CSV table of C-alpha atoms in Angstrom, one decimal:
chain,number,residue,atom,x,y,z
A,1,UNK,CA,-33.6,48.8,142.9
A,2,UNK,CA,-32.6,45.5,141.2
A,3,UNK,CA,-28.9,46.0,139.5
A,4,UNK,CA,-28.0,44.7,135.9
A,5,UNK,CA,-26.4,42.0,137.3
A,6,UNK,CA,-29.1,40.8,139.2
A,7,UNK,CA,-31.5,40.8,136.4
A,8,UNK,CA,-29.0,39.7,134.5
A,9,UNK,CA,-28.9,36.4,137.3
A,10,UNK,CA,-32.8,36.0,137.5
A,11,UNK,CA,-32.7,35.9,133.7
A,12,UNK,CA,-30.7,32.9,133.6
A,13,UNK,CA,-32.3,31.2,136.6
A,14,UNK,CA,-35.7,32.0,134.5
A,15,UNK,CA,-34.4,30.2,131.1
A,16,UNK,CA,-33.1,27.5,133.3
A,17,UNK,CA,-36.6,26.9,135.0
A,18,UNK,CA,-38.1,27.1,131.5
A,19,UNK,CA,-35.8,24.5,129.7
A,20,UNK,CA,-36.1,22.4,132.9
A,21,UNK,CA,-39.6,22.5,133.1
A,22,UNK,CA,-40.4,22.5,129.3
A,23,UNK,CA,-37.7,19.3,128.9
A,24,UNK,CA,-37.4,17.6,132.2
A,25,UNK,CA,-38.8,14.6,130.7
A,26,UNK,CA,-36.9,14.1,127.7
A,27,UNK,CA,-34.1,12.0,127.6
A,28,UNK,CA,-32.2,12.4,124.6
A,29,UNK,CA,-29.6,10.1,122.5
A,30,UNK,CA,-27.1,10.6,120.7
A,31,UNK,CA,-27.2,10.3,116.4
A,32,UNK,CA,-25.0,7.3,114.9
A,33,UNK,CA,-24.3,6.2,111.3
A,34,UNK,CA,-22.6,3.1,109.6
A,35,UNK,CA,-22.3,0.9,106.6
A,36,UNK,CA,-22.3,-2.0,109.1
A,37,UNK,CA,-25.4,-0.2,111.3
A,38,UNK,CA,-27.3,-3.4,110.2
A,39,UNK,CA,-24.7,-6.0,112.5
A,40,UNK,CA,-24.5,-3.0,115.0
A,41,UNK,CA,-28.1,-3.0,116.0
A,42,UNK,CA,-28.7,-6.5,115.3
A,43,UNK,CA,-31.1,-6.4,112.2
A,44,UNK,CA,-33.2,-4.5,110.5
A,45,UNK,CA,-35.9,-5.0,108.1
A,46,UNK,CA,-35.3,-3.7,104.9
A,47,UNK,CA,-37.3,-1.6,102.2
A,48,UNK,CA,-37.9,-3.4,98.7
A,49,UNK,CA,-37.7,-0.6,96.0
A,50,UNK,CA,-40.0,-1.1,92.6
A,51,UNK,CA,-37.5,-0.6,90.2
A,52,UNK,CA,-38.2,0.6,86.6
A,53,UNK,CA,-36.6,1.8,83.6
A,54,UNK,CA,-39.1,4.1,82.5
A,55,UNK,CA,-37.8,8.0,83.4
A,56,UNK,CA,-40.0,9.7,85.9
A,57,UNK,CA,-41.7,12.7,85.0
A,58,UNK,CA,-41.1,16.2,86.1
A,59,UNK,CA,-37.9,14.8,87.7
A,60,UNK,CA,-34.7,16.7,86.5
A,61,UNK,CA,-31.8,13.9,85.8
A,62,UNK,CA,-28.3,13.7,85.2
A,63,UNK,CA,-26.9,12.6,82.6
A,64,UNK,CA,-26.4,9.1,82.6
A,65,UNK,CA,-23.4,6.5,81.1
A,66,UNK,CA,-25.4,3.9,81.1
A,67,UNK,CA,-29.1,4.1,78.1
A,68,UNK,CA,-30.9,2.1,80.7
A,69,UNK,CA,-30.9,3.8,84.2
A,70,UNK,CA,-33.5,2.2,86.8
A,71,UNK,CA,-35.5,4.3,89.2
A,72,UNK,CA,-37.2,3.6,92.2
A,73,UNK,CA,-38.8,5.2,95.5
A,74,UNK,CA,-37.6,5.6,98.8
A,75,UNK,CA,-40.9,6.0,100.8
A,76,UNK,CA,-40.2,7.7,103.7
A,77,UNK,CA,-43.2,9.6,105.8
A,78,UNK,CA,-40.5,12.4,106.5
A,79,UNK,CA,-40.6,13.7,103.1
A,80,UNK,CA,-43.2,16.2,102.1
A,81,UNK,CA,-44.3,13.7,99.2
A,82,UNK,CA,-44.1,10.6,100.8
A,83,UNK,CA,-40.6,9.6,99.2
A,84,UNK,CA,-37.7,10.2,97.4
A,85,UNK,CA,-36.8,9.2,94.2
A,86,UNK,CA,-33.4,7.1,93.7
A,87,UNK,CA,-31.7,6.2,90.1
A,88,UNK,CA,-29.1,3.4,89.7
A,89,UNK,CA,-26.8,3.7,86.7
A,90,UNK,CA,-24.0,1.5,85.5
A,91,UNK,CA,-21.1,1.9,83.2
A,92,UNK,CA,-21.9,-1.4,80.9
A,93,UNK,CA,-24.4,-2.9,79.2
A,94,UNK,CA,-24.4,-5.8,81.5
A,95,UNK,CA,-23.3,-6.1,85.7
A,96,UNK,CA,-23.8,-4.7,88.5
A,97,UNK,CA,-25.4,-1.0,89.0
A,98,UNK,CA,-22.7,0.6,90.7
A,99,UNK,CA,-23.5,4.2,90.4
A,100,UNK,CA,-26.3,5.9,92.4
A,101,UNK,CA,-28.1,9.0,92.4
A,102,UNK,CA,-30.3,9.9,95.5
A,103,UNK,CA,-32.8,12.8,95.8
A,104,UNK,CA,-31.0,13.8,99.5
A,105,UNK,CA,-32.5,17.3,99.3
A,106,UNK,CA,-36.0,16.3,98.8
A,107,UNK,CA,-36.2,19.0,96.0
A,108,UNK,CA,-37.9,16.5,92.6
A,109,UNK,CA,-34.4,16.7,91.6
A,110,UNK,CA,-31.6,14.5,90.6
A,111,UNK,CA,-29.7,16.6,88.2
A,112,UNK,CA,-28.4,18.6,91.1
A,113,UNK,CA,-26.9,15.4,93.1
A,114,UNK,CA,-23.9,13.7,93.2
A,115,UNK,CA,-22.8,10.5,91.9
A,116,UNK,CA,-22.6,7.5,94.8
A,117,UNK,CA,-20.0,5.1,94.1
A,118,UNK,CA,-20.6,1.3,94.9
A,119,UNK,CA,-18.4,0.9,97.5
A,120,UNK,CA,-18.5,-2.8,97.1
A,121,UNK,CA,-19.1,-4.2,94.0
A,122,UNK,CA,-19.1,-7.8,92.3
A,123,UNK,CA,-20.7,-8.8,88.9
A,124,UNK,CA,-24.2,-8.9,89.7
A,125,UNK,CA,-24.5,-6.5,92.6
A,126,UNK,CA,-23.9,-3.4,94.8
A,127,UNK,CA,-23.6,-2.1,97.6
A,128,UNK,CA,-23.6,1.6,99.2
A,129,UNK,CA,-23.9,3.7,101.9
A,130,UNK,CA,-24.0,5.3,104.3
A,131,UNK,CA,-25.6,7.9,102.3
A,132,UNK,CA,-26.8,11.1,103.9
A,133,UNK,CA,-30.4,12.3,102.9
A,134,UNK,CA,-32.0,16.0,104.7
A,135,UNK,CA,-35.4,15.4,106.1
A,136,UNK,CA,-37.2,19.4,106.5
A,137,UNK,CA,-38.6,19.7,110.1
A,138,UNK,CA,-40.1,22.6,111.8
A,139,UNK,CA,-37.3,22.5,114.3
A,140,UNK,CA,-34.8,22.5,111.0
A,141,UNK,CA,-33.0,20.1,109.0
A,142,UNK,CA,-32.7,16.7,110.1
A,143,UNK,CA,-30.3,14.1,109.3
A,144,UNK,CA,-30.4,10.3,108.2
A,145,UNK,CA,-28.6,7.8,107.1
A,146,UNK,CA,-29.6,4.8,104.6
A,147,UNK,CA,-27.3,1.5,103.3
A,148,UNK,CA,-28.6,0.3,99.8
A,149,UNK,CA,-28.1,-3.0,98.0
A,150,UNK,CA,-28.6,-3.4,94.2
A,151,UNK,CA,-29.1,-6.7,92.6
A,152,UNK,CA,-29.2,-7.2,88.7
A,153,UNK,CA,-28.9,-9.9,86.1
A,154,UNK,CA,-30.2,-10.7,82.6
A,155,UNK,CA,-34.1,-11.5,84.3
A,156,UNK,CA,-34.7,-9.2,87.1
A,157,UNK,CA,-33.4,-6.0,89.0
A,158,UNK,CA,-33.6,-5.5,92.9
A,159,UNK,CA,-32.5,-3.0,95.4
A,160,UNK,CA,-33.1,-3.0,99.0
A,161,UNK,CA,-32.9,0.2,101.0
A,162,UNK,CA,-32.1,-0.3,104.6
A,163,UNK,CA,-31.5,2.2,107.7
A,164,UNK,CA,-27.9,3.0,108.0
A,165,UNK,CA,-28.0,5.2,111.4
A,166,UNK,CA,-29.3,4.9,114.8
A,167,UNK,CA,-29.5,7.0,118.5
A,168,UNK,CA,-27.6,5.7,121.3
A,169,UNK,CA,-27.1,6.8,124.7
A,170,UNK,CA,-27.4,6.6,128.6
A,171,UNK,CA,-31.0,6.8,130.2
A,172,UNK,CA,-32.1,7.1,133.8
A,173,UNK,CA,-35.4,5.1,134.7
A,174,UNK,CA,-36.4,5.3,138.0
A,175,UNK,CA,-33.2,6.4,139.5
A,176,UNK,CA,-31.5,3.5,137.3
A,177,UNK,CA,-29.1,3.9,134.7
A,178,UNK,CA,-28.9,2.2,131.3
A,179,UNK,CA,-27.3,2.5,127.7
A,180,UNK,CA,-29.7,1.9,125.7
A,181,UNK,CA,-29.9,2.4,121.7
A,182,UNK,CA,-32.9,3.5,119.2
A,183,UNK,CA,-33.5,1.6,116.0
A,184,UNK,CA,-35.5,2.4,112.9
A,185,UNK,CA,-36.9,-1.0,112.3
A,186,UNK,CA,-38.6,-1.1,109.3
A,187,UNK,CA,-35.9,1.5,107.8
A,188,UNK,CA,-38.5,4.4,106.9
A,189,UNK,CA,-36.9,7.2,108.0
A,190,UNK,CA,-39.2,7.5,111.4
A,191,UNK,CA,-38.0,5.8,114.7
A,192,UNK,CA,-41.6,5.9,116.4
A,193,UNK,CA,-43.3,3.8,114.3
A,194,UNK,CA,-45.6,1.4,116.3
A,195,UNK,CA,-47.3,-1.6,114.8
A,196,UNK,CA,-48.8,-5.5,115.3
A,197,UNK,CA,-46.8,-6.2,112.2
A,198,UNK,CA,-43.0,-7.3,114.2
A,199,UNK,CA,-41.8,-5.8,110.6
A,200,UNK,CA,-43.2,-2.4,110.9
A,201,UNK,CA,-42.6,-2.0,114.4
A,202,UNK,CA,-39.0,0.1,115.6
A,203,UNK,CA,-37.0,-0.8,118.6
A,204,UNK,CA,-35.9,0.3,121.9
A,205,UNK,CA,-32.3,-1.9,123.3
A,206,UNK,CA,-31.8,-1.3,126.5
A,207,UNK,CA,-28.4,-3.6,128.0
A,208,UNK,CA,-29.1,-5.0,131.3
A,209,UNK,CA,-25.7,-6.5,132.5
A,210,UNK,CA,-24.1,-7.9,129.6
A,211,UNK,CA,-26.8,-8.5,127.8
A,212,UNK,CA,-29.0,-6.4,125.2
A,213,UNK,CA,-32.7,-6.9,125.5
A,214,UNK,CA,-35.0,-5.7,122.6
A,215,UNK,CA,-38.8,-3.9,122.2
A,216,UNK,CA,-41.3,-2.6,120.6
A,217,UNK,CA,-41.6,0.5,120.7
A,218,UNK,CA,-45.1,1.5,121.7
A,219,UNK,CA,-47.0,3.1,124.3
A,220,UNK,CA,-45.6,0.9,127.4
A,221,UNK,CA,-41.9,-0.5,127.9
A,222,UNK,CA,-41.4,-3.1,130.7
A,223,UNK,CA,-38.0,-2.9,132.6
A,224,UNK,CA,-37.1,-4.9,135.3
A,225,UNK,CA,-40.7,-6.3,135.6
A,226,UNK,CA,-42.2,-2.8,136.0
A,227,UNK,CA,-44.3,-1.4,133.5
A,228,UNK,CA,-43.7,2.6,132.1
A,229,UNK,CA,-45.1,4.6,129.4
A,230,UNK,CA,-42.8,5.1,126.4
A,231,UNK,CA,-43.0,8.2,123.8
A,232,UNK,CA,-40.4,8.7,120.9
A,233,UNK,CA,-39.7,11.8,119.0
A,234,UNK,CA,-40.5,10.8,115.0
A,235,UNK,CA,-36.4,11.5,114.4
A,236,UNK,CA,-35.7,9.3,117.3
A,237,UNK,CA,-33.5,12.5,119.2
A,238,UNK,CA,-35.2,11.9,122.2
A,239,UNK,CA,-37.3,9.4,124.3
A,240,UNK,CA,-39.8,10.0,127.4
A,241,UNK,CA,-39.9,7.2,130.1
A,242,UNK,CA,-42.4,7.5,133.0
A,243,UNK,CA,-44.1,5.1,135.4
A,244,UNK,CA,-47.6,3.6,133.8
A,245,UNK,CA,-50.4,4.6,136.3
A,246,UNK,CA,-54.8,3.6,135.6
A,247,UNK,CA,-53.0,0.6,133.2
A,248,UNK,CA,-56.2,-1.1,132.2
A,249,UNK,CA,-55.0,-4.9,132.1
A,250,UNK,CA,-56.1,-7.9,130.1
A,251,UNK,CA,-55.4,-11.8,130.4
A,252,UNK,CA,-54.8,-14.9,127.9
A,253,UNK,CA,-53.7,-18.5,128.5
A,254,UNK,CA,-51.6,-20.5,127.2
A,255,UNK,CA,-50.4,-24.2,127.1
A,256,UNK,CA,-48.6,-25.2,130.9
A,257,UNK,CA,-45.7,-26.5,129.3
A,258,UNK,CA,-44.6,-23.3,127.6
A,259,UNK,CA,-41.3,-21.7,129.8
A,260,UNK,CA,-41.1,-18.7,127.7
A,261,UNK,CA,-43.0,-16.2,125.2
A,262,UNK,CA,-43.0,-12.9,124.0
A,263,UNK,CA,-46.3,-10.5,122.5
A,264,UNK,CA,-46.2,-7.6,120.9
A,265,UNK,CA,-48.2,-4.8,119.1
A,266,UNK,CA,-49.0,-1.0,119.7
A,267,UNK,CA,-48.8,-1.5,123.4
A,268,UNK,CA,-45.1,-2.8,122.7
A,269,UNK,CA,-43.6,-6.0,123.4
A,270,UNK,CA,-43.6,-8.0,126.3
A,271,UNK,CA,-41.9,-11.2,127.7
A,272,UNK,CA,-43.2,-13.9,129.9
A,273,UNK,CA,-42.8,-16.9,132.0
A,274,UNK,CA,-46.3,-17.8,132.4
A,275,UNK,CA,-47.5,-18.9,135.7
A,276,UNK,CA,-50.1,-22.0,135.3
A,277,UNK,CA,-50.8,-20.6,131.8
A,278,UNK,CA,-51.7,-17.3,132.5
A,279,UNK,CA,-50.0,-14.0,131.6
A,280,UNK,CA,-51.2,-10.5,132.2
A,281,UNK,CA,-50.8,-7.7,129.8
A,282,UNK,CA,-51.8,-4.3,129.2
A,283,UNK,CA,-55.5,-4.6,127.2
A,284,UNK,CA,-54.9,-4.4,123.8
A,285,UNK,CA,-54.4,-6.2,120.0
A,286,UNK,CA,-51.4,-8.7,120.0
A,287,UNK,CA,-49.5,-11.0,118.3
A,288,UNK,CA,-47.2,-13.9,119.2
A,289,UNK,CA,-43.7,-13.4,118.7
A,290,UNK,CA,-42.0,-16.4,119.8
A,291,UNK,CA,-42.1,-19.0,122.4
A,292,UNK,CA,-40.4,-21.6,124.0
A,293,UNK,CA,-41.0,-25.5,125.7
A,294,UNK,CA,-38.2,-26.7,127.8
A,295,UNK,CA,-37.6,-30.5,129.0
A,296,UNK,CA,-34.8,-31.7,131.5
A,297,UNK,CA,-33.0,-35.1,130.5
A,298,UNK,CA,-30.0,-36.4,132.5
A,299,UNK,CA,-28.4,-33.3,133.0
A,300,UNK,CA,-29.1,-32.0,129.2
A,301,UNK,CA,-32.0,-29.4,128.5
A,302,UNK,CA,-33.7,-30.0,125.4
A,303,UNK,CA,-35.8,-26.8,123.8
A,304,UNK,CA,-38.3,-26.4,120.7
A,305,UNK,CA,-38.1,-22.5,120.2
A,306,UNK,CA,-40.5,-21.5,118.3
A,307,UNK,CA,-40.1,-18.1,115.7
A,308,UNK,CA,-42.3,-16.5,113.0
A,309,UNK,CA,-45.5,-16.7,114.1
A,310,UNK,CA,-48.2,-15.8,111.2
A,311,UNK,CA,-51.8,-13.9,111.6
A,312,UNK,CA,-53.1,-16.9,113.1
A,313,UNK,CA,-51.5,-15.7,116.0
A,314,UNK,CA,-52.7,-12.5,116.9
A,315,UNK,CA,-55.5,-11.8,119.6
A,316,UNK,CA,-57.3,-9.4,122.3
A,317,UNK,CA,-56.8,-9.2,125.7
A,318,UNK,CA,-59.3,-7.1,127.6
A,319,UNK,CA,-60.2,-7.8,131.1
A,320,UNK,CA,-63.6,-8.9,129.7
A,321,UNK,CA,-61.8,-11.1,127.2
A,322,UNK,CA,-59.4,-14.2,128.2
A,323,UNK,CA,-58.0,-15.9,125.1
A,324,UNK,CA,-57.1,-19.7,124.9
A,325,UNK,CA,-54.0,-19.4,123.0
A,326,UNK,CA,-53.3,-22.6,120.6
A,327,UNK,CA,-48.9,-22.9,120.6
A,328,UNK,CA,-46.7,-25.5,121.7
A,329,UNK,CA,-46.7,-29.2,121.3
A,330,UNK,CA,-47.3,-31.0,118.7
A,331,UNK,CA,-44.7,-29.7,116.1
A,332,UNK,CA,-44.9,-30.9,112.4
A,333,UNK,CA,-42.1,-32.2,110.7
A,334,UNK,CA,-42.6,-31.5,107.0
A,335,UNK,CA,-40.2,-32.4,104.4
A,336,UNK,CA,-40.7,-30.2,100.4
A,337,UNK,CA,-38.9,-31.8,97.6
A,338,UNK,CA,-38.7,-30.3,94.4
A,339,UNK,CA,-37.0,-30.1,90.9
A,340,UNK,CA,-34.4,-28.5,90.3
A,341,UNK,CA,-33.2,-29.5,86.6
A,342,UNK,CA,-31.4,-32.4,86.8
A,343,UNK,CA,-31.1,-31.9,90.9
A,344,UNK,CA,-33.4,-31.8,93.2
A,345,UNK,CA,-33.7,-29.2,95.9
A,346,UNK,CA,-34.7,-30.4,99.9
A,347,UNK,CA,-35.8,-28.4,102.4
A,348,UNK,CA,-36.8,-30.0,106.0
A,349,UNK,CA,-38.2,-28.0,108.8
A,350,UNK,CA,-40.0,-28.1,111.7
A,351,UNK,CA,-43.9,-26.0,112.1
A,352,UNK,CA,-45.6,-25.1,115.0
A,353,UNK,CA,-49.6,-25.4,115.0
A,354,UNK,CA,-49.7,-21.7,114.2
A,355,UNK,CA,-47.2,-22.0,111.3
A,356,UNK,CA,-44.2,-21.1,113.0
A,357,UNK,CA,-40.8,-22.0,112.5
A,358,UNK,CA,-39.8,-24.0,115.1
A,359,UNK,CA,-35.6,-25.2,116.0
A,360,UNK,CA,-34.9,-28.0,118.5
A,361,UNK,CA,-31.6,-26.6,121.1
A,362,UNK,CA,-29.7,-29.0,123.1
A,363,UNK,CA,-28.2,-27.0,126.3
A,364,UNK,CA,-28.5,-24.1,124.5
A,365,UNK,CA,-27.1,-24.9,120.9
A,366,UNK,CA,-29.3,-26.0,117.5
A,367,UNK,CA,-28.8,-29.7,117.2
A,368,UNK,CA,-27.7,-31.3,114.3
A,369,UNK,CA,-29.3,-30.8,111.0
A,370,UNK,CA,-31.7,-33.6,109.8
A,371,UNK,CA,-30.2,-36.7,107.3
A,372,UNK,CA,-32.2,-37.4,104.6
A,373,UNK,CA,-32.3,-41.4,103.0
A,374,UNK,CA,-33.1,-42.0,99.6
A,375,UNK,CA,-33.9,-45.7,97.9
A,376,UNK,CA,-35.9,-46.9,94.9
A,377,UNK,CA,-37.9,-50.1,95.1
A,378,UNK,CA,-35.3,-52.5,94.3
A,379,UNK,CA,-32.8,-51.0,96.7
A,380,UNK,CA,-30.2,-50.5,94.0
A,381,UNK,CA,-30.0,-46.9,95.0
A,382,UNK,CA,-29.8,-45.7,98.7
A,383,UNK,CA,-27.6,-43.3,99.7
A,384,UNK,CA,-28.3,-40.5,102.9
A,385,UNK,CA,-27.7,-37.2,102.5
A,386,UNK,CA,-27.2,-34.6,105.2
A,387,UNK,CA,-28.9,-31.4,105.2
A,388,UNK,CA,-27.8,-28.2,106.1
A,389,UNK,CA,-29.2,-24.6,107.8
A,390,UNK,CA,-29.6,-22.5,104.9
């Protein structure tokens, strides 16, 4: 005969088996918020809102100081309709928006919320946050955060919507621990998004030493030169990290004299320091991220690092298929003059064959910016003019 308090102990050890089994794999982080979230988790990418003055229908409002509220979405694929509708109101005819009204509840209402203040606020702009919105789940309400910026003046209106929250915590891969933190990238609400687009892609940081290293997330992570599969709940509680096994691999080339580079897309993103040209990844659809060409000159190391890269430089690498990828040396210096009423506005920079953006480093640091001469044909006017990083 099995006493109360027996069953009572094999009941426990039974839930405990269950939750063990059910969530052995998950690893799961920790919710953070911030006005400053975007210096915290070093950039995001930020969500342009349409603005318009025109009242949206079947929308309940408040009643507004100012007679020309403007509206816009929030598109998020965690609410049931795709978005939420935001309205931006001010207490002049003129300046800044400084008053906001969020739909946090998801219920086609705005009569029922209540009035964000600007927290910062000059004459032609905005800012707030971190403003909580409630996202419906199956496992209940969830939580975010967003930062918004609102730009106005007498010819346009502009607000920005970025994340304002992230997940953060300690992870254990393959017996190893790290802190790592999870970042919604392209601020949308989701924290699994996976994409070839760099801006539509979120982020896993994991710190290794000192130093924080960034990825893609998507279906593979490398760490510490070993490759894993990666899965991310959509509201970024919880990761799953396990060793990649039947990894069908791909190949591509690229110039000798590149030191560094990184690729990314679905797969996620992956850095190398290619061998004779050649660098292995997972088979798949990628894109270029950045890259790097390294020279050593009397003790000083020169570098052209190379950012930005555009459709141009996206390929396949299958093991049938070896792409000959086009980066590196030569770089174009191109110089754009143009009007700017009685000034004249100069912009220098430096292009990859790709159309990348491409900075020269000396031991480690940009160099200089470039000086710019100016004469007419007689010489009667030359001056030089020094540029600067914009």
């Amino acid at each position: 005969m099995i006493s109360k308090r027996t069953l009572g102990i094999w009941a426990v050890l039974t839930i405990g088996v269950v939750a063990s089994a059910f969530g052995k794999d998950e690893q799961w982080l920790s919710y953070r918020s911030s006005r400053q979230a975007r210096d915290i988790v070093q950039g995001v990418c930020s969500q342009n809102l349409e603005l318009a003055s025109e009242k949206p229908e079947g929308v309940e409002l408040p009643v507004f100081k100012s007679d020309q509220p403007l509206f816009g979405k929030f598109k998020t694929p965690m609410a049931k309709d795709g978005f939420l509708w935001v309205a931006f109101d001010r207490t002049s005819k003129r300046g800044a928006y400084s008053i906001l009204y969020i739909d946090s509840n998801a219920n086609k209402s705005l009569k029922d919320e209540t009035a964000v203040t600007a927290y910062q606020k000059e004459q032609n702009y905005a800012q707030f946050g971190s403003i909580a919105v409630i996202f419906d789940s199956n496992d209940g309400p969830i939580t975010y955060h967003l930062n918004i910026y609102c730009y106005s003046n007498e010819k346009e209106n502009r607000a920005y919507v970025s994340s304002g929250c992230w997940y953060e915590g300690q992870i254990t891969v393959d017996g190893t621990k790290y802190e790592c933190m999870l970042v919604d990238y392209d601020s949308d609400g989701t924290f699994n998004d996976k994409s070839l687009n760099q801006w539509k892609s979120d982020r896993l940081q994991i710190k290794k030493g000192e130093k924080w290293e960034s990825a893609f997330v998507g279906k593979y992570i490398s760490i510490d030169d070993k490759l894993y599969t990666l899965k991310v709940a959509k509201d970024g509680a919880y990761i799953k990290i396990a060793k990649a096994v039947d990894v069908n691999y791909g190949n591509f080339r690229v110039p000798s004299e590149i030191a560094e580079l990184q690729a990314g897309g679905k797969n996620g993103s992956f850095v190398f320091h290619p061998k004779n040209g050649i660098c292995k990844i997972p088979a798949g659809h990628y894109q270029i991220l950045n890259w790097s060409v390294e020279e050593k000159k009397g003790g000083d190391i020169w570098q052209l690092r190379a950012s930005g890269s555009s459709d141009k430089a996206r390929f396949f690498a299958t093991e049938a298929n070896e792409p000959n990828l086009m980066i590196g040396q030569p770089v174009v210096s191109k110089l754009d003059v143009q009007p700017d009423g009685k000034n004249h506005r100069i912009n220098h920079r430096l292009e990859g064959r790709l159309g990348e953006s491409v900075d020269i480093l000396h031991n480690g640091s940009r160099t200089n910016a470039p000086k710019v001469s100016i004469t007419n044909a007689d010489k009667t006017y030359n001056k030089t003019f020094s540029l600067e990083y914009g």
